[in-house]
PDB file of C-alpha atoms in Angstrom:
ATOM      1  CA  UNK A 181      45.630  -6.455  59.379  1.00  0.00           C
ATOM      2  CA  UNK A 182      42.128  -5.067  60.359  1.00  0.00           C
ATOM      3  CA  UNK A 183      39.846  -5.559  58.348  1.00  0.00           C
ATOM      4  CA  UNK A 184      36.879  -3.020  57.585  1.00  0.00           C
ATOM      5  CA  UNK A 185      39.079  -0.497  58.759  1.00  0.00           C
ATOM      6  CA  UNK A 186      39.457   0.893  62.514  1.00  0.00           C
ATOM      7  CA  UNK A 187      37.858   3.226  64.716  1.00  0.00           C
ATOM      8  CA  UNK A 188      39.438   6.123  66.153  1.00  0.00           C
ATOM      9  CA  UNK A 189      37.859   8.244  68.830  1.00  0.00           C
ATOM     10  CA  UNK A 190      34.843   7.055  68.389  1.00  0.00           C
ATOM     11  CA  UNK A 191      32.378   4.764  66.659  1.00  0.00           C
ATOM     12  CA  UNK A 192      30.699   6.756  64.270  1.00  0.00           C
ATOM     13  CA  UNK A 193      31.849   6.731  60.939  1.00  0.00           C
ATOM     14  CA  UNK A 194      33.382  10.153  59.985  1.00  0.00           C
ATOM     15  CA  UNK A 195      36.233   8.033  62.692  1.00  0.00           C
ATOM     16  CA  UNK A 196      36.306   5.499  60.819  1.00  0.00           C
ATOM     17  CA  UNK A 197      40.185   4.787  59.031  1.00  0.00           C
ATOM     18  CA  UNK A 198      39.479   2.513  56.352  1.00  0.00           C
ATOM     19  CA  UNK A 199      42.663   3.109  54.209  1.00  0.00           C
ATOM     20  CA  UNK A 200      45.592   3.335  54.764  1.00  0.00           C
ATOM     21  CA  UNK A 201      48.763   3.001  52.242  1.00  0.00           C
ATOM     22  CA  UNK A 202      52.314   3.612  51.914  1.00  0.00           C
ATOM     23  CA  UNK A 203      54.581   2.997  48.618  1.00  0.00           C
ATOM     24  CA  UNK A 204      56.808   5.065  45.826  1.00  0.00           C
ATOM     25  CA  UNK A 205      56.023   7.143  42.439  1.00  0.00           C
ATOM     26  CA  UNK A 206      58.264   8.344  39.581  1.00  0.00           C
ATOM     27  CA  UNK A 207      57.663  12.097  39.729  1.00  0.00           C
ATOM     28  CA  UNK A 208      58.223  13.964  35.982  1.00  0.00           C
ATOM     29  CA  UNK A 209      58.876  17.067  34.510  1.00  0.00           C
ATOM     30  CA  UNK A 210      55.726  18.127  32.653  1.00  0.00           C
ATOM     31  CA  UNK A 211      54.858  20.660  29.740  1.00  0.00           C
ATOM     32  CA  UNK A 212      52.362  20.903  27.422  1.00  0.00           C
ATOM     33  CA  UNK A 213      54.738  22.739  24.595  1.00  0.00           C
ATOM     34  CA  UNK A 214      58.014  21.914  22.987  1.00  0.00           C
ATOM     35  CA  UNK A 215      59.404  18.967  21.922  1.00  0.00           C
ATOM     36  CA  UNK A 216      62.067  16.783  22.411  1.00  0.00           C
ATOM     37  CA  UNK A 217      62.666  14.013  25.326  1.00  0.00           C
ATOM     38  CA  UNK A 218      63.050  15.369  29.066  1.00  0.00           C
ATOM     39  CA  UNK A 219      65.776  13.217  30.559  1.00  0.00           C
ATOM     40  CA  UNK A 220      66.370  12.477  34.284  1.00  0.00           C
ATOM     41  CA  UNK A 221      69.010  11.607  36.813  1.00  0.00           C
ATOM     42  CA  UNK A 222      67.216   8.310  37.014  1.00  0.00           C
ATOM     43  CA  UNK A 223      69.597   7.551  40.542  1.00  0.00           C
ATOM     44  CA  UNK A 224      68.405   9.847  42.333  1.00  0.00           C
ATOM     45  CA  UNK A 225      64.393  10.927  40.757  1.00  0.00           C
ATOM     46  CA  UNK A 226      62.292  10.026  43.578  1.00  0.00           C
ATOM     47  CA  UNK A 227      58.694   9.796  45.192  1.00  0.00           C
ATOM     48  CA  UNK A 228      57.101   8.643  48.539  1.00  0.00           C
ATOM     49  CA  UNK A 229      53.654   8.642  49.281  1.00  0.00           C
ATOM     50  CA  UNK A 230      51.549   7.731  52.633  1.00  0.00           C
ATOM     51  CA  UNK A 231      47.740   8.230  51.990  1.00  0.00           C
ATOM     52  CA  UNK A 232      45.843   8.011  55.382  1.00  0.00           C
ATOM     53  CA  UNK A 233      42.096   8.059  54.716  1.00  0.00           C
ATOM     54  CA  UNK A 234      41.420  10.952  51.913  1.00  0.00           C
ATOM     55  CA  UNK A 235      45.235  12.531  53.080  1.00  0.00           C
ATOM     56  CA  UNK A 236      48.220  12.168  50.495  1.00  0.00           C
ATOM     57  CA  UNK A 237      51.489  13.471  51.718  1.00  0.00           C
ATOM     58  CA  UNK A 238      54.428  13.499  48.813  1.00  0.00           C
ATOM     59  CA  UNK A 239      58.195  13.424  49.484  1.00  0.00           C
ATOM     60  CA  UNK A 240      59.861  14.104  46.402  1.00  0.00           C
ATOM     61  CA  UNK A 241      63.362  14.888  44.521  1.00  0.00           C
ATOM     62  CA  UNK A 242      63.396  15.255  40.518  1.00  0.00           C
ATOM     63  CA  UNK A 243      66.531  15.882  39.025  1.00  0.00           C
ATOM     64  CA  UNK A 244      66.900  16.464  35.270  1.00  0.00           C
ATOM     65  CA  UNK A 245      69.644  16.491  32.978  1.00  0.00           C
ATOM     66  CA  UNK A 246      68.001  17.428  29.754  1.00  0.00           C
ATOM     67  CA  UNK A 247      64.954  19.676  28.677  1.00  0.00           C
ATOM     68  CA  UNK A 248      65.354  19.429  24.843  1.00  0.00           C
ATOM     69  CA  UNK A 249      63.490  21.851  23.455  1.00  0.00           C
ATOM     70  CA  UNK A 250      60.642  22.243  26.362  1.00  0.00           C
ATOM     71  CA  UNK A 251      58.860  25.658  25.989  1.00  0.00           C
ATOM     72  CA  UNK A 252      56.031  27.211  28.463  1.00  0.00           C
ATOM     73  CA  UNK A 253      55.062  26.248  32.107  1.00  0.00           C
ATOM     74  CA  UNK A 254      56.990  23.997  33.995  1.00  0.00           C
ATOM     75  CA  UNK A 255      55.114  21.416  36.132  1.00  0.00           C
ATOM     76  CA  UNK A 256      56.161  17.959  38.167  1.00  0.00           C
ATOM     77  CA  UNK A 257      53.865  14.940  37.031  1.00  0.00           C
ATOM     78  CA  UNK A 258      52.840  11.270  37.619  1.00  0.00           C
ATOM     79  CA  UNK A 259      51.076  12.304  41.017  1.00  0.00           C
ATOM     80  CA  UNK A 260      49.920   9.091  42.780  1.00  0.00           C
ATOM     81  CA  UNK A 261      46.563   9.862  43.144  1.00  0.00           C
ATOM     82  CA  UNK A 262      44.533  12.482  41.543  1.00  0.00           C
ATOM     83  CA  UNK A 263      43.777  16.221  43.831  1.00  0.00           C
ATOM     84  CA  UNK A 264      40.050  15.638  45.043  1.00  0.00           C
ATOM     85  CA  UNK A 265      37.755  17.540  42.808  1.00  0.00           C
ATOM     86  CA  UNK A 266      35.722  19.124  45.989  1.00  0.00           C
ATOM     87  CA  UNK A 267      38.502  20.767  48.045  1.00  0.00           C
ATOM     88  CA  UNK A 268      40.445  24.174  47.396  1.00  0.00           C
ATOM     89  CA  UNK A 269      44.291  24.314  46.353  1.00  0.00           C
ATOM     90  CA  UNK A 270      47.278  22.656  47.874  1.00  0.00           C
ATOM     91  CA  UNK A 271      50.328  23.761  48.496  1.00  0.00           C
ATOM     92  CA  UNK A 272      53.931  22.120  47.604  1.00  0.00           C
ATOM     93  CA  UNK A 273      57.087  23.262  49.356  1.00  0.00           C
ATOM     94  CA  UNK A 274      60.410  23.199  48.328  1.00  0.00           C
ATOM     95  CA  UNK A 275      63.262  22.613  51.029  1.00  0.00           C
ATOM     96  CA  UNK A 276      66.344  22.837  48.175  1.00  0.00           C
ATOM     97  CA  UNK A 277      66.042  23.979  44.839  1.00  0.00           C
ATOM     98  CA  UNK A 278      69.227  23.844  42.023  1.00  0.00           C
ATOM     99  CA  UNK A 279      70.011  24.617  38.856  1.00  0.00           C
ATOM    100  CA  UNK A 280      67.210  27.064  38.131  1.00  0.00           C
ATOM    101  CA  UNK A 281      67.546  30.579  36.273  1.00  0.00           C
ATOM    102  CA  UNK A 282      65.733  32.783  38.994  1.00  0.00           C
ATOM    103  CA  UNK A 283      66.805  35.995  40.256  1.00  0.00           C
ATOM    104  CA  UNK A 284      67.868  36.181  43.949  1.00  0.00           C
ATOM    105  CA  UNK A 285      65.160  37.393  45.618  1.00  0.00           C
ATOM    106  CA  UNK A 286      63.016  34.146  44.369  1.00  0.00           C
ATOM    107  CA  UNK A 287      62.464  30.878  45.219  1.00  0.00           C
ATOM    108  CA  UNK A 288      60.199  28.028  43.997  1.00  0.00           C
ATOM    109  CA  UNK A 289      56.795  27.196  44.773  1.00  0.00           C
ATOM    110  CA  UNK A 290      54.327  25.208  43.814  1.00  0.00           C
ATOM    111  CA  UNK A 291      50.141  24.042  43.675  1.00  0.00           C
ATOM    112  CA  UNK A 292      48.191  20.855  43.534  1.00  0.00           C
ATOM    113  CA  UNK A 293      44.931  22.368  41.600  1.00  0.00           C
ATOM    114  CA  UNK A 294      41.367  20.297  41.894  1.00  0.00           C
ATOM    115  CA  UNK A 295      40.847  16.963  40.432  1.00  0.00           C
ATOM    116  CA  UNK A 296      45.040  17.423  38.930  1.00  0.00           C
ATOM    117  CA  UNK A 297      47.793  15.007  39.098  1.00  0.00           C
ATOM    118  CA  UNK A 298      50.326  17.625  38.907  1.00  0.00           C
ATOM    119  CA  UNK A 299      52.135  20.045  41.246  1.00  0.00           C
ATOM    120  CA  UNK A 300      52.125  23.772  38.787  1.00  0.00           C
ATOM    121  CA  UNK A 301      55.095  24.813  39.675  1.00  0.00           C
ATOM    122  CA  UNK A 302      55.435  28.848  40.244  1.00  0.00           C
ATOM    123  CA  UNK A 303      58.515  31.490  41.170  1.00  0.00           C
ATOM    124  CA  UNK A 304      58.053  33.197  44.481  1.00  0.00           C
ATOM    125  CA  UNK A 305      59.261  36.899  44.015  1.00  0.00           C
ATOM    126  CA  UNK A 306      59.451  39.315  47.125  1.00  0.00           C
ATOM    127  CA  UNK A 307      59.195  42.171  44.233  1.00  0.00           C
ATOM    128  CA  UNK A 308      56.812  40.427  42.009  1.00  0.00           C
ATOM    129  CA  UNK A 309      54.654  38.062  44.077  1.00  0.00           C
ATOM    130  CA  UNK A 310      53.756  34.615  42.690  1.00  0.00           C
ATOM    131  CA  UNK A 311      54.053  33.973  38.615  1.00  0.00           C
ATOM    132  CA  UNK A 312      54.211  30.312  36.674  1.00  0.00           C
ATOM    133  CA  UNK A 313      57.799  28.962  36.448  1.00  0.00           C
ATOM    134  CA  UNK A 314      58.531  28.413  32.582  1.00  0.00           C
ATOM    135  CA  UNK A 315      61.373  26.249  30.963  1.00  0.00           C
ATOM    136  CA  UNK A 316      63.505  29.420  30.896  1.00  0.00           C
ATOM    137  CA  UNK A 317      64.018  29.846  34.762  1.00  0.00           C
ATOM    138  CA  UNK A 318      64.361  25.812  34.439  1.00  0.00           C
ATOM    139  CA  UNK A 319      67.647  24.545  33.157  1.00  0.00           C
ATOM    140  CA  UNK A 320      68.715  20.705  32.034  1.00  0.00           C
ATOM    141  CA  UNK A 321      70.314  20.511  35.335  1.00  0.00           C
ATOM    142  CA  UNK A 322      67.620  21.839  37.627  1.00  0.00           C
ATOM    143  CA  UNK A 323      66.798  19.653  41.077  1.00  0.00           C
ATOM    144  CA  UNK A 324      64.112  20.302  43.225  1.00  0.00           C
ATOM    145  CA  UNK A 325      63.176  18.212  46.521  1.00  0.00           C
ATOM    146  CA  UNK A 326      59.677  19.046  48.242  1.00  0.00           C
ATOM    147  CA  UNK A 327      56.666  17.598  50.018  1.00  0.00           C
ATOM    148  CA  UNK A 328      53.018  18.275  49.282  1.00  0.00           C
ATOM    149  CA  UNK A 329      49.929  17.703  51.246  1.00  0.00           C
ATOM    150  CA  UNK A 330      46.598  17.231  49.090  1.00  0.00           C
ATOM    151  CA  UNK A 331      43.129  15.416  50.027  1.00  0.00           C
ATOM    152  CA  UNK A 332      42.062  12.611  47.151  1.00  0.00           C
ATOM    153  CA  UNK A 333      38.839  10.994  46.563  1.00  0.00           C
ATOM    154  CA  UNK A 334      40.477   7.568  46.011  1.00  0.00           C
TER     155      UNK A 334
END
């Protein structure tokens, strides 16, 4: 335990590290249309966070087994900390991706916007280029793991 924090390559205070923190999150399935209850494959629906300083980094796997009756754009919730307000767009990647209605030359993608708790998710198409993933390229089965990087001001 240090407390006040410690200095890193110097004494001044941009290298000063005066947070640090590890722990787990419950990330969601998220629309703002439709109805119904989203259901989840509550064994293996997972988060991991490390924030160092103003840093998040997100491990993540969501699995669903029901959309109901979800309509519009698909995004993954419950974000540990909010996306800083001041800094540009992150960027989520996806190293598997199941159980999703996209044609073959697409993949999933995603974005941590300013000052959002969400990750927007989006379909990567060679053809087409980026476009928001909706509940219909989403199925009740669909499975996604990924990591995101994104700078907070907690």
């Amino acid at each position: 335990y240090l407390s006040g924090g410690v200095y890193l390559g110097g004494t001044g205070a941009a290298n000063l590290l005066d947070s640090y923190e590890e722990g787990t999150w419950t990330p969601t399935i998220v629309t703002t249309t439709g109805s119904g209850t989203i259901l989840y494959n509550t064994a293996s629906t997972e988060g991991f966070y490390t924030k160092v300083g103003r840093l998040v980094t997100l491990t993540f796997r969501v699995i669903t087994t029901s959309i109901a009756s979800r309509t519009g754009n698909v995004s993954i919730g419950a974000l540990p900390f909010a996306a800083s307000s001041t800094t540009s767009y992150a960027s989520a990647s996806f190293g598997y991706g199941s159980g999703l209605q996209l044609v073959s030359t697409a993949s999933p993608s995603g974005i941590v916007a300013e000052s959002s708790s969400s990750i927007e998710l989006y379909v990567w198409d060679a053809a087409t280029g980026p476009t928001a993933m909706t509940f219909s390229e989403y199925s009740d089965n669909g499975d996604l793991i990924g990591t995101v990087s994104y700078n907070t001001n907690a």
